[in-house]
Short mmCIF file of C-alpha atoms and ligand atoms in Angstrom, two decimals:
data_model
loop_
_atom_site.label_atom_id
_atom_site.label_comp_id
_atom_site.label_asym_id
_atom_site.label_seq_id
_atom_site.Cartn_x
_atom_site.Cartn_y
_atom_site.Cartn_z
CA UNK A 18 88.57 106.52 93.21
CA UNK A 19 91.26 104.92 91.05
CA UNK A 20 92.07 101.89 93.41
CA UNK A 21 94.97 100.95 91.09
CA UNK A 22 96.70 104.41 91.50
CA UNK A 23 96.44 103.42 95.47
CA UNK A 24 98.09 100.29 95.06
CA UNK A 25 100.48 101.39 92.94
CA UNK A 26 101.48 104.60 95.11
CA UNK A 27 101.94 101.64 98.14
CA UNK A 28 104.00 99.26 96.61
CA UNK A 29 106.07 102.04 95.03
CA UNK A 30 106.88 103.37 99.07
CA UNK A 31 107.10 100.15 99.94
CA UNK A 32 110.32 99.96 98.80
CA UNK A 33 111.17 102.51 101.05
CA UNK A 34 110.65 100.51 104.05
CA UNK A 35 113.61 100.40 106.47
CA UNK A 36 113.08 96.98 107.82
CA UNK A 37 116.34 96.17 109.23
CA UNK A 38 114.98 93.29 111.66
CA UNK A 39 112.19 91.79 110.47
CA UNK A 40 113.37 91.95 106.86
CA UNK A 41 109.27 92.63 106.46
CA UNK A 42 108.39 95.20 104.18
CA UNK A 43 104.80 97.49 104.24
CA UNK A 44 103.57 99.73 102.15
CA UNK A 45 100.05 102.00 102.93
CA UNK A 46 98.46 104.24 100.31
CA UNK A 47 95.51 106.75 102.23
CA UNK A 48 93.21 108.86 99.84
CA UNK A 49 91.48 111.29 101.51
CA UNK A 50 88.22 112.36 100.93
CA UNK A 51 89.52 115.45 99.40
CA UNK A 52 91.19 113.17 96.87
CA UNK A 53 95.37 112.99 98.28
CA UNK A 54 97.08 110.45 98.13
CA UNK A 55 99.89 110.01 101.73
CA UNK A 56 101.98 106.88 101.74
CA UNK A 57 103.54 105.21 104.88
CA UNK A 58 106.12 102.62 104.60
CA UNK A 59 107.24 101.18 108.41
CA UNK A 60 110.47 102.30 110.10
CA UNK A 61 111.66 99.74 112.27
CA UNK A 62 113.75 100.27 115.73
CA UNK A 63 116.75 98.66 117.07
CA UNK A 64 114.25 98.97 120.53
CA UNK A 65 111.81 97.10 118.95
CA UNK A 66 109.20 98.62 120.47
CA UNK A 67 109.70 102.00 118.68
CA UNK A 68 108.37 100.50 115.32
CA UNK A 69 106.26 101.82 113.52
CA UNK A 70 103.58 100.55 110.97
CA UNK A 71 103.39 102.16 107.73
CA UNK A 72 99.92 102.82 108.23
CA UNK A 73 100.25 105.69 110.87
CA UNK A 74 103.35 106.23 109.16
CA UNK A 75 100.40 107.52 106.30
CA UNK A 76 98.06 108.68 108.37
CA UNK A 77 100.14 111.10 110.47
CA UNK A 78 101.65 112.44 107.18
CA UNK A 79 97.79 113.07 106.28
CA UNK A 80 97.13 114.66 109.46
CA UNK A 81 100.40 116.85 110.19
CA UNK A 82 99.20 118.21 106.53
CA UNK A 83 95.57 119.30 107.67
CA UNK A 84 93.93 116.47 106.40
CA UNK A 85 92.00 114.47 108.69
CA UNK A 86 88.75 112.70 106.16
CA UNK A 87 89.71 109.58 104.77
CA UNK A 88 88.26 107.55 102.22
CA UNK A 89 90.72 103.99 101.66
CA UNK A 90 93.64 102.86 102.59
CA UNK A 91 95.67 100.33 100.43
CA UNK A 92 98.29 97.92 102.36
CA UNK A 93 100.54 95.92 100.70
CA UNK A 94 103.74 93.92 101.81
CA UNK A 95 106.74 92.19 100.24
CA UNK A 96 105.59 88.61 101.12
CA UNK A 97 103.30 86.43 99.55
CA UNK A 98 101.03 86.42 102.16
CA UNK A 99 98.51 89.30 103.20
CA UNK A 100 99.12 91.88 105.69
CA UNK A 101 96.48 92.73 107.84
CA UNK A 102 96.88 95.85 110.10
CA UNK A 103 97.62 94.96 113.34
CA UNK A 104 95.75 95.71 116.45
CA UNK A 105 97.11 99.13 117.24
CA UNK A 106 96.97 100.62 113.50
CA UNK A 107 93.29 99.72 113.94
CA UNK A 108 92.32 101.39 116.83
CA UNK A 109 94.52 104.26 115.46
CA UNK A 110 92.69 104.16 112.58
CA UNK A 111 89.36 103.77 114.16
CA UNK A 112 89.87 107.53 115.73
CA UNK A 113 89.01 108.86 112.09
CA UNK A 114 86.01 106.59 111.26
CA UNK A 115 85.01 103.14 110.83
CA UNK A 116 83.48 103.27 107.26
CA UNK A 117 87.36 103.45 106.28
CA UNK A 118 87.84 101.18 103.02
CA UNK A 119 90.83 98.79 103.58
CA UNK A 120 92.39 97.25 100.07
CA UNK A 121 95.14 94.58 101.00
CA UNK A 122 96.32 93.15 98.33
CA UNK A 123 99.32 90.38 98.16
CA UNK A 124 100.33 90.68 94.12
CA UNK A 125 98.22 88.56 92.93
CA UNK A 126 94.59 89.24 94.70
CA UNK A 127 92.90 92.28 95.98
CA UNK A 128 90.46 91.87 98.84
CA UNK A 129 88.08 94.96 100.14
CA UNK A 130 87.15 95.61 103.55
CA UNK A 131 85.54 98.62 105.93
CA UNK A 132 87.22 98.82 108.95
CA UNK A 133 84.45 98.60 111.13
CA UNK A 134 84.57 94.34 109.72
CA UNK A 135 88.39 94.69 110.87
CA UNK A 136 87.05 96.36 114.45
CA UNK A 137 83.82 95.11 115.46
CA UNK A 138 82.83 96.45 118.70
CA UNK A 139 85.26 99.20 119.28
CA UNK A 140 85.96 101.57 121.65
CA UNK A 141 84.50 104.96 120.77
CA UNK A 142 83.34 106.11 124.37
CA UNK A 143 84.25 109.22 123.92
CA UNK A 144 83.31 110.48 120.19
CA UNK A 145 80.50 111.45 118.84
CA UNK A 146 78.56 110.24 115.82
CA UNK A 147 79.42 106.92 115.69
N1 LIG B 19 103.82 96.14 110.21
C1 LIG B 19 103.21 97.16 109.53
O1 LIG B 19 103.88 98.03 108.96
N2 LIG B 19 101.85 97.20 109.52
C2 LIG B 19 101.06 96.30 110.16
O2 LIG B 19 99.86 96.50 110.25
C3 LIG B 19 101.63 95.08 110.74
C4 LIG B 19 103.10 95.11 110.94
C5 LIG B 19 105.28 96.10 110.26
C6 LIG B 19 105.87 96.42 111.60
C7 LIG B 19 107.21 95.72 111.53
O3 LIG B 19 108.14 96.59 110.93
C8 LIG B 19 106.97 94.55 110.60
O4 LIG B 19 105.76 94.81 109.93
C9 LIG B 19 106.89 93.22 111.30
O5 LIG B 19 106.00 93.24 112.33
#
């Protein structure tokens, strides 16, 4: 896996980002484990509520394509600061396995996760295998 090409492919649709209230731009790169690449950017709502993150902006690209095995994700954003996923893109995330790599990087460092160290304990009454 070319990390690099994922970060690139997420700060490229980061730009994208229509971030009209917050002003707070994300970009998400997903490879599958077929080897795809889906980007996300988030699309913010004058009913604030109807945001959404760019990373289920990326993974319901995947999905809505047929993909649904994923190998990383790469998240970056246009502060200096990084940008962890929040709570719900977790859980979200969490539906299509924990092992998940997570690279968030803030320009100038790159830090590696899985995202079962993002969601310890989860919730995964009802699926199997994990
Ligand atoms: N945001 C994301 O895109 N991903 C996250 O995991 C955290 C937050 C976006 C949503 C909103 O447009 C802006 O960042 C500020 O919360």
């Amino acid at each position: 896996m070319n990390k690099k090409e994922l970060l690139h492919a997420a700060t490229t649709v980061m730009n994208n980002a229509y971030v009209k209230y917050s002003n707070f731009k994300v970009g998400a790169a997903l490879l599958t484990k077929s080897g795809r690449i889906f980007t996300g950017c988030n699309v913010e709502n004058s009913s604030y509520s109807a945001t959404i993150c760019a990373e289920r902006v990326a993974f319901t690209k995947a999905i809505s394509e047929g993909e649904s095995e994923f190998e990383a994700i790469a998240i970056v954003n246009s502060s200096d600061n990084f940008a962890y996923p929040c709570g719900i893109c977790r859980q979200f995330m969490s539906e299509f396995g924990l092992d998940l790599k997570i690279f968030i990087s803030n320009d100038k460092e790159l830090r590696e996760h899985t995202l079962k160290e993002l969601l310890p304990f989860a919730f995964t009454e009802f699926k199997s295998g994990t």
